[in-house]
Coordinates of C-alpha atoms in Angstrom, one line a residue:
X249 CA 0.0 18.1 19.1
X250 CA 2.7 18.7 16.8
X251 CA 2.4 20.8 13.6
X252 CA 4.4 20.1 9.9
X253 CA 5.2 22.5 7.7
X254 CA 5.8 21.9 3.7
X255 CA 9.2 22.8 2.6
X256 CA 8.4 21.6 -0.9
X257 CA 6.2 20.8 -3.7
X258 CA 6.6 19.4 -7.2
X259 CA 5.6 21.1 -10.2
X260 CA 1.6 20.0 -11.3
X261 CA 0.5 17.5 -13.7
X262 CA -1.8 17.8 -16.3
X263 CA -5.0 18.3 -15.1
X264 CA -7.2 15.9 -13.6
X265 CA -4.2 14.0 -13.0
X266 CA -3.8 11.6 -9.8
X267 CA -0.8 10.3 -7.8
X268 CA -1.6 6.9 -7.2
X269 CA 1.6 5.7 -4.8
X270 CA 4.8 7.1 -4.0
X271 CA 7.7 5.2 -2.4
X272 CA 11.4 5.9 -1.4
X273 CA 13.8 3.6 -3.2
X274 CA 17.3 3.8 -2.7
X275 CA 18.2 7.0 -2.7
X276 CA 15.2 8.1 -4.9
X277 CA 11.3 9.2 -4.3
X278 CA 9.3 7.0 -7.2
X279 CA 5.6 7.9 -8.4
X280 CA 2.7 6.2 -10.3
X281 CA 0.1 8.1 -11.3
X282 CA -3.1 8.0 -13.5
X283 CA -1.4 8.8 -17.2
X284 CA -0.2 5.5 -16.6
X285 CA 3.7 7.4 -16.2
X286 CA 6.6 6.2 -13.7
X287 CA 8.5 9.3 -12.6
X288 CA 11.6 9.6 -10.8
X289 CA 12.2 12.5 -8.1
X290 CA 14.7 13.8 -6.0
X291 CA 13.7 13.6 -2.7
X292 CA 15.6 16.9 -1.5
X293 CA 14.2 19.2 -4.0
X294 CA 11.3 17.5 -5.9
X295 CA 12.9 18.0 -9.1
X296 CA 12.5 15.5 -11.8
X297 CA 15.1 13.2 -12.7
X298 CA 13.4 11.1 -15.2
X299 CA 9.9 10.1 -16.4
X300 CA 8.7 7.0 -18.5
X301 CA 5.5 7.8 -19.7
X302 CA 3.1 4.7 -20.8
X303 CA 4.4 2.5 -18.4
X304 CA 1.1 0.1 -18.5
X305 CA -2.1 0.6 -20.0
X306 CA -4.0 1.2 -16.6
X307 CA -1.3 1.3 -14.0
X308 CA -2.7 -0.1 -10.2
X309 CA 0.4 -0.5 -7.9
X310 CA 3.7 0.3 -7.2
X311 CA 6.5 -1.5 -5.1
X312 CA 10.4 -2.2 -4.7
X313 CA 12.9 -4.7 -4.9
X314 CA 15.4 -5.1 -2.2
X315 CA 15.5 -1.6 -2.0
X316 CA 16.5 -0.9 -5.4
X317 CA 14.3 -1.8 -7.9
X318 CA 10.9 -0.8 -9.0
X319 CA 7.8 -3.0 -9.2
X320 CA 4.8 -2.3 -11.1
X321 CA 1.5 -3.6 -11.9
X322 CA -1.4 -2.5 -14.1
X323 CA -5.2 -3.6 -15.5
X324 CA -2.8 -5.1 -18.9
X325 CA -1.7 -7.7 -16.7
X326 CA 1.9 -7.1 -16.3
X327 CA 4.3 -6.6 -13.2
X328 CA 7.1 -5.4 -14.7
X329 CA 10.4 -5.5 -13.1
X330 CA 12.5 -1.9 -13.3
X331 CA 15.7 -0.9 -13.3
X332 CA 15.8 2.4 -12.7
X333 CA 19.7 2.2 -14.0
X334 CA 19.1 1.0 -17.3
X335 CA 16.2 -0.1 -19.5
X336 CA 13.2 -1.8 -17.8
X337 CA 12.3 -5.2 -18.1
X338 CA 9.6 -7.3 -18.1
X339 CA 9.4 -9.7 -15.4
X340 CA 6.3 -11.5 -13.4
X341 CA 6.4 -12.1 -9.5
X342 CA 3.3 -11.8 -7.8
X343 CA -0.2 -10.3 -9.0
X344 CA -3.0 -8.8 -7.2
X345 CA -6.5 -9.7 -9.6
X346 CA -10.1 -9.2 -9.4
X347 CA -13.0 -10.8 -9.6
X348 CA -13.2 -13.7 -12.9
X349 CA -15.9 -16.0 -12.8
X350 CA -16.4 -16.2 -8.5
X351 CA -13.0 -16.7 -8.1
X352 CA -9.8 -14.1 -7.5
X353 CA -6.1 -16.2 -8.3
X354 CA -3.5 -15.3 -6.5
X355 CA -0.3 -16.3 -8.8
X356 CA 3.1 -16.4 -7.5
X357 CA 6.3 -16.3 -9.9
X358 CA 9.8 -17.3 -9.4
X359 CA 11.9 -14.2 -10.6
X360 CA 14.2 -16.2 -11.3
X361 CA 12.3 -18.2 -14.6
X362 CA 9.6 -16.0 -15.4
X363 CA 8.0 -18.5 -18.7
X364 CA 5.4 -19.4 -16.2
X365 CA 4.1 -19.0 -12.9
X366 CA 5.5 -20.7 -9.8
X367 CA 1.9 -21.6 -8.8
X368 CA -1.7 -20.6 -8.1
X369 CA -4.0 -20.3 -5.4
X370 CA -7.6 -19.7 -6.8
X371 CA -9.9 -20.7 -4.9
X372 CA -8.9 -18.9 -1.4
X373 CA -10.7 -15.8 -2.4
X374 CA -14.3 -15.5 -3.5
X375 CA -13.9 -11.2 -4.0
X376 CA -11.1 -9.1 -5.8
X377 CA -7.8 -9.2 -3.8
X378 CA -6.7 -5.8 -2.9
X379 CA -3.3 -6.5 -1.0
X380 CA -0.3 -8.7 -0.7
X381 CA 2.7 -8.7 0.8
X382 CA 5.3 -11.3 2.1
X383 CA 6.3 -12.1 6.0
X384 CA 9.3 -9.9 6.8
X385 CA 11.7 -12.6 7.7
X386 CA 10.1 -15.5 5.8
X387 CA 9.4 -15.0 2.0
X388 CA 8.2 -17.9 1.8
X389 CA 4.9 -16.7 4.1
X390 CA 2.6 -15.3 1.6
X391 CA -0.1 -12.6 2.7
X392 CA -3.4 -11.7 0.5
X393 CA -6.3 -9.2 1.6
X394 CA -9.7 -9.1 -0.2
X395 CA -12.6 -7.4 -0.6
X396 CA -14.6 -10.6 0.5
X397 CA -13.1 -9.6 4.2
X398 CA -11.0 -12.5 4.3
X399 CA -6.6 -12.1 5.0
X400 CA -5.1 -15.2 4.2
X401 CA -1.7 -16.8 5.0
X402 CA -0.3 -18.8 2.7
X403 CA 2.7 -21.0 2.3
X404 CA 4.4 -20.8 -0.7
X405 CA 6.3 -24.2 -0.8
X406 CA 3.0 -26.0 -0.8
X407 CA 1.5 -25.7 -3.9
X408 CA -1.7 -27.8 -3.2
X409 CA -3.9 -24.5 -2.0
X410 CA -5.8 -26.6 0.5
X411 CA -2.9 -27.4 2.4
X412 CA -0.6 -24.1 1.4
X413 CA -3.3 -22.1 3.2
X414 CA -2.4 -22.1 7.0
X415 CA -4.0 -19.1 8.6
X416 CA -7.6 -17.2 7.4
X417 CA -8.5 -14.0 9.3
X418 CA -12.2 -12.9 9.0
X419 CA -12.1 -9.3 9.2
X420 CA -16.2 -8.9 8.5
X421 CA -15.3 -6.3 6.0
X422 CA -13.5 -5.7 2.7
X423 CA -10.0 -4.9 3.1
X424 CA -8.4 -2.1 2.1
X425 CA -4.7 -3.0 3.6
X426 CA -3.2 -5.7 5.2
X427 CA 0.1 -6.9 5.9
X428 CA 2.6 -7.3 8.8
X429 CA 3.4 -5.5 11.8
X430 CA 5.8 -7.6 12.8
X431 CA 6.9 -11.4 12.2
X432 CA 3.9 -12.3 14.7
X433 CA 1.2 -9.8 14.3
X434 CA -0.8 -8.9 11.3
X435 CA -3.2 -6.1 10.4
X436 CA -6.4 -5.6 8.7
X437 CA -7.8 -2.2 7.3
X438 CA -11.1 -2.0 5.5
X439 CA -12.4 0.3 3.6
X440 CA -15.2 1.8 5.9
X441 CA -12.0 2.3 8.1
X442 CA -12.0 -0.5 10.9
X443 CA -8.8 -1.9 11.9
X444 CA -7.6 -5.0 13.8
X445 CA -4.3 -6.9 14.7
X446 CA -4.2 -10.4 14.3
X447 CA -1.7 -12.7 15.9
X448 CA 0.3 -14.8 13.5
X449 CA 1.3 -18.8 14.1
X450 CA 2.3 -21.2 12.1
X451 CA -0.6 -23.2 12.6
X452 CA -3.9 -23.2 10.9
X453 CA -5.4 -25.2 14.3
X454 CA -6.3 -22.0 15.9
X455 CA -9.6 -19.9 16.2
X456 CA -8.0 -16.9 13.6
X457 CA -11.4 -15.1 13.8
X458 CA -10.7 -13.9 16.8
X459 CA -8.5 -10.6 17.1
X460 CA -6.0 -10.0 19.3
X461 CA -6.7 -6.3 19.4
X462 CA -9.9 -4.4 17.7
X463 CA -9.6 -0.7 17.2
X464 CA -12.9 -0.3 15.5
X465 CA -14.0 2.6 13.4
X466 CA -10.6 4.8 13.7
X467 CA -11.9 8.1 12.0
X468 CA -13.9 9.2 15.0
X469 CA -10.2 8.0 17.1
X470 CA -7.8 10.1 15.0
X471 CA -10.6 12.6 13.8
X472 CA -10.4 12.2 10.3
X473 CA -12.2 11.2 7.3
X474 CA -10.0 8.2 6.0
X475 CA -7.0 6.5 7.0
X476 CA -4.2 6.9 4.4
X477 CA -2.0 4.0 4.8
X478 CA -0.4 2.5 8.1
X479 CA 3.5 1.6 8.5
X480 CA 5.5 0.3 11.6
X481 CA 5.5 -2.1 14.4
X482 CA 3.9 -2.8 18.1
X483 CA 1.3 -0.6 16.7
X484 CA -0.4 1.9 19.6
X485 CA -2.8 4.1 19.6
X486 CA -1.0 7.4 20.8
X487 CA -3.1 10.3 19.4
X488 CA -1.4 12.5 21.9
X489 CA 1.8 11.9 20.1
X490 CA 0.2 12.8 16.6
X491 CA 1.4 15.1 13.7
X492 CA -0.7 17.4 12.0
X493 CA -0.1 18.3 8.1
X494 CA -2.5 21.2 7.6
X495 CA -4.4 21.9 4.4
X496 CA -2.1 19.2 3.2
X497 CA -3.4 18.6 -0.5
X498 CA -6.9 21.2 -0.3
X499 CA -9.8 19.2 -0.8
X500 CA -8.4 16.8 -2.8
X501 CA -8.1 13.6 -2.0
X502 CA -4.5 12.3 -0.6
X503 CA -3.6 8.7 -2.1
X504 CA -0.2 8.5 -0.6
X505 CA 2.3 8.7 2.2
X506 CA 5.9 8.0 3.5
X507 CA 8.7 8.8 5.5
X508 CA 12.5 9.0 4.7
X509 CA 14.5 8.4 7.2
X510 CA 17.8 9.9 5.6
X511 CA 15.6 12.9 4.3
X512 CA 13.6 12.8 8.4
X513 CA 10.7 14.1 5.7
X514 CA 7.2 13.2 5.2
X515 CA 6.0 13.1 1.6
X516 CA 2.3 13.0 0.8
X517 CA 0.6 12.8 -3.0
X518 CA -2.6 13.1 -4.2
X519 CA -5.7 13.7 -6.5
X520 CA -4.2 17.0 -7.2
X521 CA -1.2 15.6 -9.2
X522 CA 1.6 17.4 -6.7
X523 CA 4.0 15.8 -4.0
X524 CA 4.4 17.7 -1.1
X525 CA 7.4 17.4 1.6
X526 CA 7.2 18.1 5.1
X527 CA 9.0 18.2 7.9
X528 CA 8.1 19.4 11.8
X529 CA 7.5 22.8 12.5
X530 CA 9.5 22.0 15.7
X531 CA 12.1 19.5 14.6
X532 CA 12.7 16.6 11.5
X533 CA 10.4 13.8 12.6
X534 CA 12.9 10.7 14.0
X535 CA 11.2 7.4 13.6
X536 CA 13.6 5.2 15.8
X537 CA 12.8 7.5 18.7
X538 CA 10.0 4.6 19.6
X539 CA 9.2 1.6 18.9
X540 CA 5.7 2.5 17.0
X541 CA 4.0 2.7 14.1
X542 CA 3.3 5.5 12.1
X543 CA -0.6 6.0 10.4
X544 CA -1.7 8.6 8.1
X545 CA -5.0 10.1 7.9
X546 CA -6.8 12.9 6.1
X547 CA -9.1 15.5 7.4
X548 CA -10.8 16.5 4.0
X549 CA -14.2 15.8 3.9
X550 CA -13.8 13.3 1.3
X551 CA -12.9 9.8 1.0
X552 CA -10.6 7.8 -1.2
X553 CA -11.9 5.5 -3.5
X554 CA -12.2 2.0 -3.6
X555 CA -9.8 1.0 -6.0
X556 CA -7.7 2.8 -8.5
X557 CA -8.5 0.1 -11.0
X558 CA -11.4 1.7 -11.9
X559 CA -10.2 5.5 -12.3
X560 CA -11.1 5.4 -16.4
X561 CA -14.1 3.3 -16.0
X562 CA -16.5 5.7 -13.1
X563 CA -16.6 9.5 -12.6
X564 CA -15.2 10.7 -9.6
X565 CA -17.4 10.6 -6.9
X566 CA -18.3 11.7 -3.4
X567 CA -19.6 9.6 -0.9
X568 CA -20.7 12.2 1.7

């Protein structure tokens, strides 16, 4: 088993200040975190480059744009579209939500005409919707996770949702991530750690409950306490092959992780406000030396929470 070491940390937050996400874009290393602030970093040193406090009231998510632009989201209802080049803009595409009245709407815009949304599926989830994502070769293939323990598939030219909903996966637990593997596989995550691959067709005229490959609890597998995030495709098992980040953030919870290729770095974040980067204690970490995906996992004896949505509303608790 391989061992990282951390060549460098940014400067703390305030205090009792988490790092929600963190995500390369372009040739940047963006954060969210809870005092609702995007900052800017450079990957190399950790240094600031910018900071836009305020960013939503109650910021949730993070993403990119063709590898350039930044996507948010937050509890005010806004995705905003960024530009990390110039001022930010407003500008609606897709929208995780919770729970309203039994039913959790999925809404899709065109970012192209942003008055109104392109459509709505709200009846295809009975729980709030805790992930999304779109096919990696087909944007018009949408992808939804819930806490209800559903993933749907959805096609996005159809905008009657009966017949725009083409695959259902019954993971038997509420999801924590989903998404795609690769154009024909898709995963499930839930939040008590069980994880599945699904096969993907175009078909809804097939028995989707069934999984093409069931990993089960994984903490016991990796021997850790909570699985971080998962990345990569033709996803094995390979614990032999694994990298260890010791003592990476304490005992504090870590939210985050990624991987820069042009950097061959790790970065993790977490409930201690700093972002760390690491690299092998042997040799930079090479990602296109096989064909497998990458998980993260955390030792501490502490689990993340359920959602960030709800960060201001409950005190920070421990479920062991």
């Amino acid at each position: 088993m391989k061992t990282a070491r951390s060549v460098a940390t940014t400067a703390s937050l305030r205090p009792d200040t988490y790092i929600y996400h963190i995500l390369p874009i372009n040739t940047q290393l963006v954060s969210v975190s809870s005092d609702d602030a995007l900052r800017v970093i450079d990957p190399q040193t950790l240094n600031l480059n910018q900071s836009s406090p305020g960013i939503h009231d109650g910021i949730t998510c993070l993403g990119s744009l063709r590898d350039r632009d930044v996507l948010t989201a937050g509890r005010d209802g806004l995705v905003k579209w960024i530009d990390l080049r110039s001022k930010d803009r407003v500008i609606h595409l897709s929208e995780r939500t919770e729970l309203t009245n039994s039913q959790a709407t999925v809404t899709v815009w065109d970012s192209r005409a942003t008055k109104g949304p392109l459509l709505q599926y709200v009846e295809s989830h009975n729980d709030d919707v805790t992930d999304l994502s779109f096919h990696p070769s087909n944007p018009t293939t949408l992808l939804s996770g819930s806490t209800d323990g559903l993933v749907n598939l959805y096609d996005t030219t159809i905008s009657d949702e009966d017949d725009a909903l083409t695959q259902v996966f019954n993971h038997g637990s509420s999801i924590a991530h989903a998404g795609f593997l690769s154009d024909h596989h898709v995963f499930a995550l839930s939040h008590d750690e069980i994880f599945s691959i699904y096969n993907f067709t175009d078909s809804v005229h097939n028995d989707a409950s069934k999984s093409l490959q069931t990993f089960g609890d994984l903490r016991a597998q990796l021997q850790c306490e909570y699985i971080v995030d998962l990345h990569g495709s033709n996803w094995t098992l390979d614990t032999s092959n694994a990298l260890r980040l010791p003592n990476a953030h304490g005992d504090e919870v870590v939210r985050s992780m990624c991987f820069s290729k042009d950097e061959a770095t790790i970065f993790t974040a977490g409930e201690d406000g700093l972002i760390k980067a690491w690299r092998s204690s042997e040799d930079a970490p090479n990602p296109s030396s096989a064909n497998k995906a990458k998980y993260s996992a955390n030792t501490d004896k502490k689990r993340r929470k359920h959602n960030s949505n709800y960060e201001n509303e409950r005190p920070r608790f421990n479920p062991y």
